[in-house]
Amino acid sequence: MKRLVNPFKPTAGAEPPVLVGREKVIDDFSDGLAEGAGARGRLMRITGPRGSGKTVLLTELGDLARNEGWDVIDETARDGLCDRIAHAASSEASRADLSFDLHAGVFDFHAATPKPEGPCDLRDALTKRLQVLARQKRGLLITLDEVQDANRDEMREIAAAVQHLIREKHDIAFVFAGLTSGVLDLVNGEALTFLRRALPEELAAIPTEEVRAAYRETMVRSGLDIEDEALSIAAQATVGYAYLVQLVGYQVWRAGKGHVETSKLITAFDARQGVDAAIDEFFDAVLESAVAGLPLRAVEYLLAMADGPDVCPTAFVADELNVAAASLTSYRRMLIQRQIIESHARGFVTFAIPYTRRFLRERKESLLARYGVQ
Ligand SMILES: Nc1ncnc2c1ncn2[C@@H]1O[C@H](COP(=O)(O)OP(=O)(O)OP(=O)(O)O)[C@@H](O)[C@H]1O
Ligand SMILES: [Mg+2]
């Protein structure tokens, strides 16, 4: 019998067996590639919470561009970003030059010059690269991940360069991704109006129906089968959150694999078992590290929210804790910065990560005991 391999990939940045619920972004982007210089889909910002699938989506858009013959530079926002992009552009430009010259039947040794050392000018490097690519009717995509951590000056430099290149009608696309609130802070900052106009793609919850269909397809392709009820249980438990789609899929598949000698059918019982295991793992892998090292007051803030409505007034938290609202401002800010909670409207907060309420309720005693509170 063929060895059964779990097809799900609950690992950051790992390509999932089926990329669920991203048709719109992919269509917007491929329309952008087709529509020519300056098209809307060629300047895009992807936002979403941790584990919503931003990195995987950037990889997918990069593959799509490569399939259309484009060159791609993938970067992550860390210091020295502009230099790294400029260097990637110039070293690839010489490679592209070489292949172009070879295509043309001319062997030109200057094309093989080694990668330049030291700082180089970003706009200049990109322009040269785009000119070489243009001769081959190809474009250049730059993807930038973790943009919430970007240095503001470097973002300004990149934005200015991309803006000029678009104005000069070069075939360039720029897609950047990051955590929602961090990216909004960035693009609403000074001199970044150009990036504010990027086509916004927020990675909201994936519809359960689509998760369900992807689960069926993935399970069957992997050699198991699954009951309708099991599919519903598993899909609903993911609440459309990309990382949970993989984690739940992985554990449900595993539960089914446990009895493959007698039956290949994943049952509702297996699904429940798998979901419990997945949520436990999610608590340990995601929520425990989210709350690790918080001051007691911040934990109490979260516990108070867990007793409130989904969109929780900050006044409710202050009431629960019996303190003045102003004394909680720094804790609220800390929790927002650590992406545990979000504030979409003034005076209201929500949990940023699914299952946080359940986690807090189930582990309340153990959380408080860490601070010596009985
Ligand atoms: N559209 C999708 N359908 C199914 N699974 C997905 C999808 N997008 C991402 N995943 C899975 O979700 C997990 C998280 O994806 P990814 O690392 O891209 O998230 P992220 O938003 O970049 O997270 P972070 O903010 O922590 O960097 C991975 O296991 C990945 O395989
Ligand atoms: Mg990521």
Short mmCIF file of N, CA, C and O in Angstrom, two decimals, residues 4 14 34 64 73 77 83 115-116 143 147 183 186 208 221 232 243 246 248 251 253 290 299 306 326 358 368 372:
data_model
loop_
_atom_site.label_atom_id
_atom_site.label_comp_id
_atom_site.label_asym_id
_atom_site.label_seq_id
_atom_site.Cartn_x
_atom_site.Cartn_y
_atom_site.Cartn_z
N LEU A 4 1.02 6.77 3.33
CA LEU A 4 0.19 7.98 3.43
C LEU A 4 0.98 9.10 4.10
O LEU A 4 1.55 8.91 5.16
N ALA A 14 4.94 28.14 4.97
CA ALA A 14 4.95 26.92 4.15
C ALA A 14 3.77 26.90 3.19
O ALA A 14 2.63 27.20 3.57
N ALA A 34 -1.44 42.22 -16.52
CA ALA A 34 -1.90 42.26 -17.91
C ALA A 34 -2.18 43.69 -18.39
O ALA A 34 -2.05 44.00 -19.56
N LEU A 64 3.29 33.61 -9.75
CA LEU A 64 2.44 34.04 -10.86
C LEU A 64 3.21 34.99 -11.80
O LEU A 64 3.16 34.86 -13.02
N ILE A 73 12.01 40.13 -7.05
CA ILE A 73 12.92 40.30 -5.90
C ILE A 73 12.05 40.20 -4.65
O ILE A 73 11.11 40.97 -4.48
N ALA A 77 11.37 43.31 5.44
CA ALA A 77 11.79 44.61 5.95
C ALA A 77 12.68 44.47 7.18
O ALA A 77 12.20 44.26 8.29
N ASP A 83 19.52 48.93 0.25
CA ASP A 83 20.77 48.40 -0.30
C ASP A 83 20.58 47.00 -0.84
O ASP A 83 21.08 46.66 -1.91
N LYS A 115 28.83 40.90 -8.62
CA LYS A 115 27.90 41.75 -7.88
C LYS A 115 28.66 42.92 -7.26
O LYS A 115 29.71 42.73 -6.63
N PRO A 116 28.17 44.15 -7.41
CA PRO A 116 28.88 45.30 -6.85
C PRO A 116 28.89 45.29 -5.32
O PRO A 116 27.94 44.80 -4.70
N THR A 143 8.52 42.11 -3.93
CA THR A 143 7.61 41.83 -2.81
C THR A 143 8.36 42.14 -1.52
O THR A 143 9.54 41.87 -1.40
N VAL A 147 6.30 44.45 6.65
CA VAL A 147 6.48 45.88 6.44
C VAL A 147 6.24 46.71 7.72
O VAL A 147 6.78 47.81 7.86
N VAL A 183 0.91 48.35 9.41
CA VAL A 183 0.96 48.86 8.04
C VAL A 183 0.15 50.15 7.93
O VAL A 183 0.57 51.11 7.28
N LEU A 186 2.09 52.92 9.26
CA LEU A 186 3.15 53.27 8.32
C LEU A 186 2.64 54.13 7.17
O LEU A 186 3.14 55.21 6.91
N THR A 208 -16.11 29.61 5.31
CA THR A 208 -16.06 28.20 5.73
C THR A 208 -16.33 27.24 4.56
O THR A 208 -15.74 26.17 4.48
N ARG A 221 -7.32 13.54 -2.16
CA ARG A 221 -6.08 13.43 -2.93
C ARG A 221 -5.00 12.69 -2.14
O ARG A 221 -4.14 12.02 -2.70
N SER A 232 -17.74 19.45 7.99
CA SER A 232 -18.33 20.66 8.58
C SER A 232 -17.68 20.99 9.91
O SER A 232 -17.37 22.15 10.19
N TYR A 243 -3.83 29.83 9.37
CA TYR A 243 -2.96 28.92 10.12
C TYR A 243 -3.78 27.77 10.71
O TYR A 243 -3.36 26.61 10.69
N GLN A 246 -4.57 24.90 8.36
CA GLN A 246 -3.53 23.87 8.26
C GLN A 246 -3.48 23.02 9.54
O GLN A 246 -3.37 21.80 9.49
N VAL A 248 -5.79 22.43 11.93
CA VAL A 248 -6.96 21.56 12.09
C VAL A 248 -6.90 20.44 11.04
O VAL A 248 -7.09 19.26 11.35
N GLN A 251 -4.36 17.78 12.07
CA GLN A 251 -4.74 16.91 13.20
C GLN A 251 -5.93 16.01 12.86
O GLN A 251 -6.00 14.88 13.32
N TRP A 253 -6.67 14.91 9.85
CA TRP A 253 -6.10 13.88 8.95
C TRP A 253 -5.41 12.80 9.77
O TRP A 253 -5.57 11.60 9.54
N ALA A 290 1.96 34.54 22.92
CA ALA A 290 1.43 35.91 22.85
C ALA A 290 1.36 36.54 24.25
O ALA A 290 1.64 37.73 24.40
N VAL A 299 -2.50 41.05 31.76
CA VAL A 299 -3.22 39.77 31.76
C VAL A 299 -4.63 40.00 32.33
O VAL A 299 -5.62 39.48 31.79
N ALA A 306 -12.34 39.07 28.31
CA ALA A 306 -12.92 37.74 28.06
C ALA A 306 -14.32 37.62 28.64
O ALA A 306 -15.10 36.76 28.22
N ALA A 326 -8.07 55.81 32.38
CA ALA A 326 -6.78 56.40 31.97
C ALA A 326 -5.60 55.57 32.46
O ALA A 326 -4.56 55.51 31.81
N ARG A 358 -11.62 31.83 24.59
CA ARG A 358 -11.67 30.47 25.14
C ARG A 358 -10.37 30.12 25.87
O ARG A 358 -10.40 29.52 26.95
N LEU A 368 -3.11 33.23 36.15
CA LEU A 368 -2.98 34.08 37.34
C LEU A 368 -1.97 33.50 38.33
O LEU A 368 -1.22 34.24 38.97
N GLY A 372 1.37 34.57 41.15
CA GLY A 372 1.10 34.36 42.57
C GLY A 372 -0.31 34.73 42.98
O GLY A 372 -0.60 34.85 44.16
#
